[in-house]
mmCIF file of C-alpha atoms in Angstrom:
data_model
loop_
_atom_site.group_PDB
_atom_site.id
_atom_site.type_symbol
_atom_site.label_atom_id
_atom_site.label_comp_id
_atom_site.label_asym_id
_atom_site.label_seq_id
_atom_site.Cartn_x
_atom_site.Cartn_y
_atom_site.Cartn_z
ATOM 1 C CA MET G 1 100.568 107.421 75.879
ATOM 2 C CA THR G 2 102.841 104.529 76.806
ATOM 3 C CA VAL G 3 106.141 104.599 78.682
ATOM 4 C CA GLU G 4 108.451 101.873 77.402
ATOM 5 C CA ILE G 5 110.614 100.635 80.277
ATOM 6 C CA TRP G 6 113.834 99.194 78.851
ATOM 7 C CA PHE G 7 115.810 97.273 81.456
ATOM 8 C CA GLU G 8 118.558 94.690 81.873
ATOM 9 C CA PHE G 9 118.536 92.181 84.728
ATOM 10 C CA ALA G 10 122.252 92.662 85.440
ATOM 11 C CA SER G 11 121.797 96.431 85.840
ATOM 12 C CA THR G 12 121.921 97.938 89.319
ATOM 13 C CA TYR G 13 119.927 101.007 88.367
ATOM 14 C CA SER G 14 117.333 98.826 86.638
ATOM 15 C CA TYR G 15 116.705 97.275 90.054
ATOM 16 C CA LEU G 16 115.665 100.671 91.382
ATOM 17 C CA THR G 17 113.456 101.406 88.386
ATOM 18 C CA VAL G 18 111.698 98.052 88.110
ATOM 19 C CA SER G 19 111.013 98.115 91.846
ATOM 20 C CA ARG G 20 108.909 101.268 91.565
ATOM 21 C CA ALA G 21 107.954 101.908 87.924
ATOM 22 C CA GLU G 22 104.724 99.933 87.857
ATOM 23 C CA THR G 23 103.330 101.712 90.919
ATOM 24 C CA ALA G 24 104.493 105.104 89.629
ATOM 25 C CA CYS G 25 102.828 104.568 86.253
ATOM 26 C CA HIS G 26 99.586 103.400 87.831
ATOM 27 C CA GLN G 27 99.515 106.423 90.134
ATOM 28 C CA ALA G 28 100.080 108.728 87.155
ATOM 29 C CA LYS G 29 97.443 106.868 85.101
ATOM 30 C CA VAL G 30 100.033 106.260 82.395
ATOM 31 C CA ASP G 31 100.332 103.043 80.403
ATOM 32 C CA PHE G 32 103.662 101.249 80.450
ATOM 33 C CA GLU G 33 105.345 98.368 78.682
ATOM 34 C CA TRP G 34 108.170 96.190 79.971
ATOM 35 C CA LYS G 35 111.074 95.980 77.517
ATOM 36 C CA PRO G 36 113.757 93.531 78.687
ATOM 37 C CA PHE G 37 116.945 93.532 76.615
ATOM 38 C CA LEU G 38 120.631 92.635 76.901
ATOM 39 C CA LEU G 39 123.329 95.236 77.436
ATOM 40 C CA GLY G 40 126.152 92.884 76.451
ATOM 41 C CA PRO G 41 125.678 93.331 72.688
ATOM 42 C CA VAL G 42 125.262 97.088 73.176
ATOM 43 C CA PHE G 43 128.597 97.287 74.982
ATOM 44 C CA GLN G 44 130.301 94.933 72.528
ATOM 45 C CA ALA G 45 129.285 97.178 69.637
ATOM 46 C CA LYS G 46 131.231 99.933 71.395
ATOM 47 C CA GLY G 47 134.284 97.714 71.842
ATOM 48 C CA LEU G 48 133.633 97.004 75.526
ATOM 49 C CA ASP G 49 133.807 93.466 76.881
ATOM 50 C CA THR G 50 132.039 94.217 80.175
ATOM 51 C CA SER G 51 130.233 96.957 82.076
ATOM 52 C CA PRO G 52 131.796 100.441 82.130
ATOM 53 C CA PHE G 53 131.419 100.251 85.931
ATOM 54 C CA VAL G 54 133.878 97.340 85.913
ATOM 55 C CA LEU G 55 136.272 98.890 83.416
ATOM 56 C CA ASP G 56 136.501 102.082 85.489
ATOM 57 C CA PRO G 57 136.918 101.130 89.178
ATOM 58 C CA ILE G 58 136.443 104.715 90.376
ATOM 59 C CA LYS G 59 133.169 105.006 88.492
ATOM 60 C CA GLY G 60 132.208 101.557 89.763
ATOM 61 C CA ALA G 61 132.832 102.479 93.395
ATOM 62 C CA TYR G 62 130.690 105.580 92.972
ATOM 63 C CA MET G 63 127.896 103.524 91.381
ATOM 64 C CA TRP G 64 127.714 101.095 94.305
ATOM 65 C CA ARG G 65 127.513 103.945 96.808
ATOM 66 C CA ASP G 66 124.981 105.823 94.702
ATOM 67 C CA VAL G 67 122.732 102.801 94.300
ATOM 68 C CA ALA G 68 122.911 102.119 98.045
ATOM 69 C CA ARG G 69 121.894 105.720 98.783
ATOM 70 C CA ARG G 70 119.047 105.708 96.274
ATOM 71 C CA ALA G 71 117.793 102.312 97.436
ATOM 72 C CA ALA G 72 117.713 103.562 101.019
ATOM 73 C CA GLY G 73 115.832 106.648 99.893
ATOM 74 C CA PHE G 74 113.192 104.483 98.221
ATOM 75 C CA GLY G 75 113.005 102.114 101.188
ATOM 76 C CA LEU G 76 114.453 99.250 99.138
ATOM 77 C CA PRO G 77 116.814 96.653 100.573
ATOM 78 C CA PHE G 78 120.203 96.563 98.903
ATOM 79 C CA GLN G 79 123.153 94.195 99.028
ATOM 80 C CA GLN G 80 126.059 94.212 96.632
ATOM 81 C CA PRO G 81 126.119 90.813 94.907
ATOM 82 C CA PRO G 82 129.275 88.696 95.056
ATOM 83 C CA HIS G 83 130.098 89.360 91.405
ATOM 84 C CA PHE G 84 129.028 91.905 88.815
ATOM 85 C CA PRO G 85 127.674 91.937 86.225
ATOM 86 C CA MET G 86 125.726 88.717 86.569
ATOM 87 C CA ASN G 87 124.507 86.737 83.601
ATOM 88 C CA GLY G 88 120.881 87.796 83.131
ATOM 89 C CA LEU G 89 120.312 85.986 79.831
ATOM 90 C CA TYR G 90 117.998 83.276 81.128
ATOM 91 C CA ALA G 91 116.102 85.721 83.352
ATOM 92 C CA ALA G 92 115.535 87.912 80.299
ATOM 93 C CA ARG G 93 114.282 84.955 78.267
ATOM 94 C CA LEU G 94 111.859 84.044 81.060
ATOM 95 C CA MET G 95 110.646 87.642 81.172
ATOM 96 C CA ILE G 96 110.123 87.666 77.404
ATOM 97 C CA ALA G 97 108.126 84.443 77.698
ATOM 98 C CA ALA G 98 106.002 85.936 80.486
ATOM 99 C CA LEU G 99 105.277 89.311 78.881
ATOM 100 C CA GLY G 100 101.545 89.869 78.953
ATOM 101 C CA GLU G 101 101.050 87.712 82.033
ATOM 102 C CA PRO G 102 99.603 89.673 84.976
ATOM 103 C CA TRP G 103 102.498 88.558 87.173
ATOM 104 C CA CYS G 104 105.398 89.407 84.835
ATOM 105 C CA GLY G 105 106.220 92.602 86.756
ATOM 106 C CA ASP G 106 106.247 90.615 89.990
ATOM 107 C CA PHE G 107 108.670 88.172 88.386
ATOM 108 C CA ALA G 108 111.027 90.958 87.314
ATOM 109 C CA ARG G 109 110.969 92.421 90.820
ATOM 110 C CA ALA G 110 111.562 88.996 92.375
ATOM 111 C CA VAL G 111 114.645 88.445 90.203
ATOM 112 C CA PHE G 112 116.049 91.872 91.048
ATOM 113 C CA GLN G 113 115.375 91.337 94.753
ATOM 114 C CA ALA G 114 117.176 87.994 94.657
ATOM 115 C CA GLN G 115 120.216 89.657 93.108
ATOM 116 C CA PHE G 116 120.408 93.068 94.754
ATOM 117 C CA ALA G 117 118.551 92.551 98.034
ATOM 118 C CA ARG G 118 119.909 89.082 98.905
ATOM 119 C CA GLY G 119 123.057 88.737 96.786
ATOM 120 C CA GLU G 120 121.880 85.602 94.976
ATOM 121 C CA ASP G 121 123.111 84.422 91.580
ATOM 122 C CA ILE G 122 120.381 85.015 88.986
ATOM 123 C CA SER G 123 122.121 82.815 86.442
ATOM 124 C CA LYS G 124 121.211 79.767 88.548
ATOM 125 C CA PRO G 125 117.991 77.943 87.624
ATOM 126 C CA GLU G 126 117.043 77.507 91.264
ATOM 127 C CA THR G 127 117.108 81.278 91.818
ATOM 128 C CA LEU G 128 114.843 81.860 88.839
ATOM 129 C CA ALA G 129 112.565 78.971 89.823
ATOM 130 C CA ALA G 130 112.118 80.559 93.247
ATOM 131 C CA ALA G 131 111.243 83.877 91.581
ATOM 132 C CA LEU G 132 108.571 82.155 89.482
ATOM 133 C CA GLN G 133 107.217 80.315 92.517
ATOM 134 C CA ALA G 134 107.000 83.629 94.368
ATOM 135 C CA CYS G 135 104.595 84.714 91.603
ATOM 136 C CA GLY G 136 102.431 81.656 92.228
ATOM 137 C CA VAL G 137 103.288 79.852 89.003
ATOM 138 C CA ALA G 138 104.914 76.496 88.321
ATOM 139 C CA PRO G 139 108.440 76.987 86.955
ATOM 140 C CA ALA G 140 108.610 74.034 84.534
ATOM 141 C CA PRO G 141 106.342 75.373 81.735
ATOM 142 C CA TRP G 142 108.089 78.737 81.794
ATOM 143 C CA PHE G 143 111.544 77.194 81.678
ATOM 144 C CA ASP G 144 110.376 75.243 78.636
ATOM 145 C CA ALA G 145 108.964 78.396 77.025
ATOM 146 C CA ALA G 146 112.188 80.309 77.668
ATOM 147 C CA GLN G 147 114.113 77.683 75.700
ATOM 148 C CA SER G 148 111.938 78.064 72.613
ATOM 149 C CA GLU G 149 113.400 79.517 69.445
ATOM 150 C CA ALA G 150 110.568 82.065 69.351
ATOM 151 C CA VAL G 151 111.520 83.492 72.756
ATOM 152 C CA LYS G 152 115.225 83.516 71.937
ATOM 153 C CA ALA G 153 114.515 85.331 68.686
ATOM 154 C CA SER G 154 112.251 87.803 70.465
ATOM 155 C CA LEU G 155 114.986 88.704 72.954
ATOM 156 C CA ARG G 156 117.485 89.158 70.129
ATOM 157 C CA GLN G 157 114.971 91.398 68.365
ATOM 158 C CA SER G 158 114.374 93.433 71.527
ATOM 159 C CA THR G 159 118.111 93.971 71.931
ATOM 160 C CA ALA G 160 118.456 94.931 68.257
ATOM 161 C CA GLU G 161 115.612 97.434 68.668
ATOM 162 C CA ALA G 162 117.331 98.941 71.709
ATOM 163 C CA GLN G 163 120.475 99.447 69.632
ATOM 164 C CA ALA G 164 118.488 100.899 66.730
ATOM 165 C CA TYR G 165 116.809 103.360 69.100
ATOM 166 C CA GLY G 166 120.209 104.508 70.348
ATOM 167 C CA LEU G 167 119.951 103.048 73.849
ATOM 168 C CA PHE G 168 123.359 102.920 75.509
ATOM 169 C CA GLY G 169 122.468 101.942 79.066
ATOM 170 C CA ALA G 170 119.749 100.697 81.355
ATOM 171 C CA PRO G 171 117.256 101.588 82.471
ATOM 172 C CA SER G 172 116.057 103.701 79.575
ATOM 173 C CA PHE G 173 112.580 104.955 78.751
ATOM 174 C CA ARG G 174 110.927 105.808 75.452
ATOM 175 C CA VAL G 175 107.741 107.815 75.042
ATOM 176 C CA GLN G 176 106.734 108.137 71.392
ATOM 177 C CA GLY G 177 110.368 108.125 70.335
ATOM 178 C CA GLU G 178 111.565 110.496 73.072
ATOM 179 C CA LEU G 179 114.444 108.884 74.964
ATOM 180 C CA PHE G 180 115.186 109.198 78.682
ATOM 181 C CA TRP G 181 118.146 107.441 80.285
ATOM 182 C CA GLY G 182 118.712 106.468 83.888
ATOM 183 C CA ASP G 183 116.649 105.609 86.939
ATOM 184 C CA ASP G 184 116.529 109.283 87.888
ATOM 185 C CA ARG G 185 114.661 110.012 84.646
ATOM 186 C CA LEU G 186 111.710 107.711 85.340
ATOM 187 C CA GLU G 187 109.591 110.561 86.670
ATOM 188 C CA ASP G 188 110.543 112.750 83.697
ATOM 189 C CA ALA G 189 109.418 110.046 81.269
ATOM 190 C CA ILE G 190 106.114 109.616 83.099
ATOM 191 C CA ALA G 191 105.527 113.379 83.145
ATOM 192 C CA TRP G 192 106.286 113.551 79.413
ATOM 193 C CA ALA G 193 103.692 110.866 78.784
ATOM 194 C CA GLN G 194 101.122 112.649 80.971
ATOM 195 C CA GLU G 195 101.564 115.932 79.141
ATOM 196 C CA ARG G 196 101.000 114.320 75.739
ATOM 197 C CA ARG G 197 98.123 111.973 76.304
#
Protein backbone atom coordinates (compact mmCIF):
# COMPACT_ATOMS: atom_id res chain seq x y z
CA MET A 1 0.00 0.00 0.00
CA THR A 2 1.47 3.32 -1.10
CA VAL A 3 1.11 6.74 0.52
CA GLU A 4 1.12 9.46 -2.13
CA ILE A 5 2.73 12.59 -0.68
CA TRP A 6 1.40 15.62 -2.55
CA PHE A 7 3.38 18.76 -1.76
CA GLU A 8 4.12 22.26 -3.01
CA PHE A 9 7.53 23.88 -2.52
CA ALA A 10 6.00 27.22 -1.49
CA SER A 11 3.95 25.56 1.27
CA THR A 12 5.01 26.03 4.88
CA TYR A 13 3.28 22.89 6.09
CA SER A 14 4.82 20.90 3.23
CA TYR A 15 8.20 21.78 4.75
CA LEU A 16 7.21 19.97 7.93
CA THR A 17 5.88 16.95 6.06
CA VAL A 18 8.71 16.51 3.56
CA SER A 19 11.24 16.84 6.38
CA ARG A 20 9.91 13.75 8.14
CA ALA A 21 7.70 11.72 5.78
CA GLU A 22 10.39 9.52 4.27
CA THR A 23 11.68 8.42 7.68
CA ALA A 24 8.14 7.91 9.00
CA CYS A 25 7.18 5.74 6.03
CA HIS A 26 10.34 3.66 6.29
CA GLN A 27 9.77 3.10 10.01
CA ALA A 28 6.19 2.01 9.31
CA LYS A 29 7.34 -0.22 6.42
CA VAL A 30 4.96 1.62 4.11
CA ASP A 31 5.74 2.54 0.51
CA PHE A 32 5.49 6.18 -0.48
CA GLU A 33 5.58 8.27 -3.62
CA TRP A 34 6.56 11.92 -3.95
CA LYS A 35 3.93 13.96 -5.80
CA PRO A 36 5.08 17.55 -6.40
CA PHE A 37 2.41 19.87 -7.80
CA LEU A 38 1.55 23.57 -8.00
CA LEU A 39 -1.03 25.19 -5.76
CA GLY A 40 -1.32 28.32 -7.92
CA PRO A 41 -3.69 26.76 -10.47
CA VAL A 42 -5.69 25.16 -7.65
CA PHE A 43 -6.20 28.54 -6.01
CA GLN A 44 -6.88 30.28 -9.32
CA ALA A 45 -9.67 27.82 -10.06
CA LYS A 46 -11.29 29.02 -6.84
CA GLY A 47 -10.90 32.67 -7.82
CA LEU A 48 -7.90 33.30 -5.54
CA ASP A 49 -4.82 35.08 -6.84
CA THR A 50 -2.54 34.08 -3.96
CA SER A 51 -2.40 31.96 -0.81
CA PRO A 52 -5.36 32.12 1.59
CA PHE A 53 -2.76 32.83 4.31
CA VAL A 54 -1.93 36.08 2.50
CA LEU A 55 -5.53 37.02 1.75
CA ASP A 56 -6.48 36.61 5.42
CA PRO A 57 -3.80 38.29 7.59
CA ILE A 58 -5.23 36.88 10.82
CA LYS A 59 -5.12 33.35 9.44
CA GLY A 60 -1.65 34.06 8.08
CA ALA A 61 -0.33 35.23 11.45
CA TYR A 62 -1.69 32.08 13.07
CA MET A 63 -0.07 29.91 10.39
CA TRP A 64 3.39 31.37 10.98
CA ARG A 65 3.12 30.81 14.73
CA ASP A 66 1.71 27.32 14.26
CA VAL A 67 4.46 26.29 11.86
CA ALA A 68 7.10 27.67 14.24
CA ARG A 69 5.62 25.65 17.11
CA ARG A 70 5.36 22.45 15.08
CA ALA A 71 8.86 22.85 13.66
CA ALA A 72 10.25 23.26 17.17
CA GLY A 73 8.35 20.17 18.27
CA PHE A 74 9.93 18.15 15.46
CA GLY A 75 13.38 19.60 16.12
CA LEU A 76 13.39 21.40 12.77
CA PRO A 77 14.94 24.83 12.25
CA PHE A 78 12.49 27.46 11.10
CA GLN A 79 12.84 30.99 9.77
CA GLN A 80 10.09 32.97 8.12
CA PRO A 81 11.26 33.80 4.59
CA PRO A 82 11.36 37.43 3.46
CA HIS A 83 8.35 36.99 1.19
CA PHE A 84 5.56 34.44 0.87
CA PRO A 85 4.57 32.55 -1.12
CA MET A 86 7.76 32.05 -3.07
CA ASN A 87 7.81 30.91 -6.66
CA GLY A 88 8.42 27.15 -6.49
CA LEU A 89 7.87 26.44 -10.19
CA TYR A 90 11.47 25.68 -11.11
CA ALA A 91 12.04 23.67 -7.92
CA ALA A 92 8.99 21.59 -8.80
CA ARG A 93 10.26 21.00 -12.33
CA LEU A 94 13.63 19.88 -10.95
CA MET A 95 11.85 17.53 -8.55
CA ILE A 96 9.78 16.08 -11.39
CA ALA A 97 12.97 15.52 -13.39
CA ALA A 98 14.61 13.80 -10.41
CA LEU A 99 11.72 11.52 -9.43
CA GLY A 100 13.04 7.99 -9.19
CA GLU A 101 16.56 9.12 -8.32
CA PRO A 102 17.68 7.88 -4.88
CA TRP A 103 18.48 11.45 -3.83
CA CYS A 104 15.22 13.14 -4.89
CA GLY A 105 13.91 13.22 -1.30
CA ASP A 106 17.17 14.79 -0.18
CA PHE A 107 16.75 17.43 -2.88
CA ALA A 108 13.22 18.26 -1.74
CA ARG A 109 14.40 18.59 1.86
CA ALA A 110 17.35 20.76 0.80
CA VAL A 111 15.03 23.16 -1.05
CA PHE A 112 12.66 23.40 1.91
CA GLN A 113 15.56 23.95 4.31
CA ALA A 114 16.92 26.74 2.13
CA GLN A 115 13.54 28.47 2.20
CA PHE A 116 12.20 27.83 5.69
CA ALA A 117 15.35 27.20 7.73
CA ARG A 118 17.57 29.90 6.16
CA GLY A 119 15.13 32.29 4.49
CA GLU A 120 16.62 31.90 1.02
CA ASP A 121 14.80 32.55 -2.25
CA ILE A 122 14.04 29.22 -3.94
CA SER A 123 13.18 30.92 -7.22
CA LYS A 124 16.88 31.74 -7.69
CA PRO A 125 18.94 29.27 -9.73
CA GLU A 126 21.86 29.52 -7.33
CA THR A 127 19.67 28.37 -4.43
CA LEU A 128 18.47 25.36 -6.39
CA ALA A 129 21.99 24.61 -7.66
CA ALA A 130 23.21 24.52 -4.07
CA ALA A 131 20.39 22.11 -3.18
CA LEU A 132 21.44 19.79 -6.02
CA GLN A 133 25.09 20.03 -5.01
CA ALA A 134 24.12 19.12 -1.45
CA CYS A 135 22.78 15.86 -2.93
CA GLY A 136 26.14 15.18 -4.57
CA VAL A 137 25.00 15.76 -8.14
CA ALA A 138 26.09 18.26 -10.78
CA PRO A 139 23.38 20.89 -11.32
CA ALA A 140 23.79 21.48 -15.07
CA PRO A 141 22.20 18.24 -16.41
CA TRP A 142 19.24 18.61 -14.07
CA PHE A 143 18.67 22.23 -15.00
CA ASP A 144 18.63 21.10 -18.63
CA ALA A 145 16.19 18.28 -17.83
CA ALA A 146 13.89 20.65 -15.94
CA GLN A 147 13.59 22.81 -19.05
CA SER A 148 12.42 19.92 -21.23
CA GLU A 149 8.89 19.89 -22.58
CA ALA A 150 8.40 16.41 -21.11
CA VAL A 151 9.10 17.63 -17.57
CA LYS A 152 6.96 20.73 -17.99
CA ALA A 153 4.10 18.60 -19.27
CA SER A 154 4.54 16.14 -16.42
CA LEU A 155 4.25 18.91 -13.83
CA ARG A 156 1.13 20.26 -15.53
CA GLN A 157 -0.31 16.74 -15.50
CA SER A 158 0.52 16.29 -11.82
CA THR A 159 -1.24 19.55 -10.98
CA ALA A 160 -4.25 18.56 -13.09
CA GLU A 161 -4.40 15.22 -11.27
CA ALA A 162 -4.31 17.00 -7.92
CA GLN A 163 -7.29 19.10 -8.99
CA ALA A 164 -9.14 16.05 -10.31
CA TYR A 165 -8.59 14.27 -6.99
CA GLY A 166 -10.09 17.22 -5.14
CA LEU A 167 -6.89 18.42 -3.48
CA PHE A 168 -7.30 21.95 -2.15
CA GLY A 169 -4.10 22.43 -0.17
CA ALA A 170 -0.69 21.03 0.61
CA PRO A 171 0.50 18.76 1.91
CA SER A 172 -2.13 16.18 1.07
CA PHE A 173 -1.92 12.40 1.11
CA ARG A 174 -3.76 9.76 -0.89
CA VAL A 175 -3.93 6.07 -0.03
CA GLN A 176 -5.91 4.11 -2.61
CA GLY A 177 -8.15 7.10 -3.24
CA GLU A 178 -8.59 8.02 0.44
CA LEU A 179 -7.64 11.67 0.93
CA PHE A 180 -5.92 13.19 3.97
CA TRP A 181 -5.09 16.89 4.16
CA GLY A 182 -2.51 18.68 6.26
CA ASP A 183 0.82 17.93 7.89
CA ASP A 184 -0.98 16.74 11.01
CA ARG A 185 -2.61 13.96 8.96
CA LEU A 186 0.64 12.33 7.83
CA GLU A 187 0.49 9.75 10.61
CA ASP A 188 -3.18 9.04 9.86
CA ALA A 189 -2.37 8.38 6.20
CA ILE A 190 0.48 6.05 7.13
CA ALA A 191 -1.72 4.18 9.62
CA TRP A 192 -4.43 3.83 6.96
CA ALA A 193 -1.89 2.31 4.60
CA GLN A 194 -0.61 -0.07 7.29
CA GLU A 195 -4.09 -1.33 8.10
CA ARG A 196 -4.84 -2.13 4.45
CA ARG A 197 -1.68 -3.72 3.20
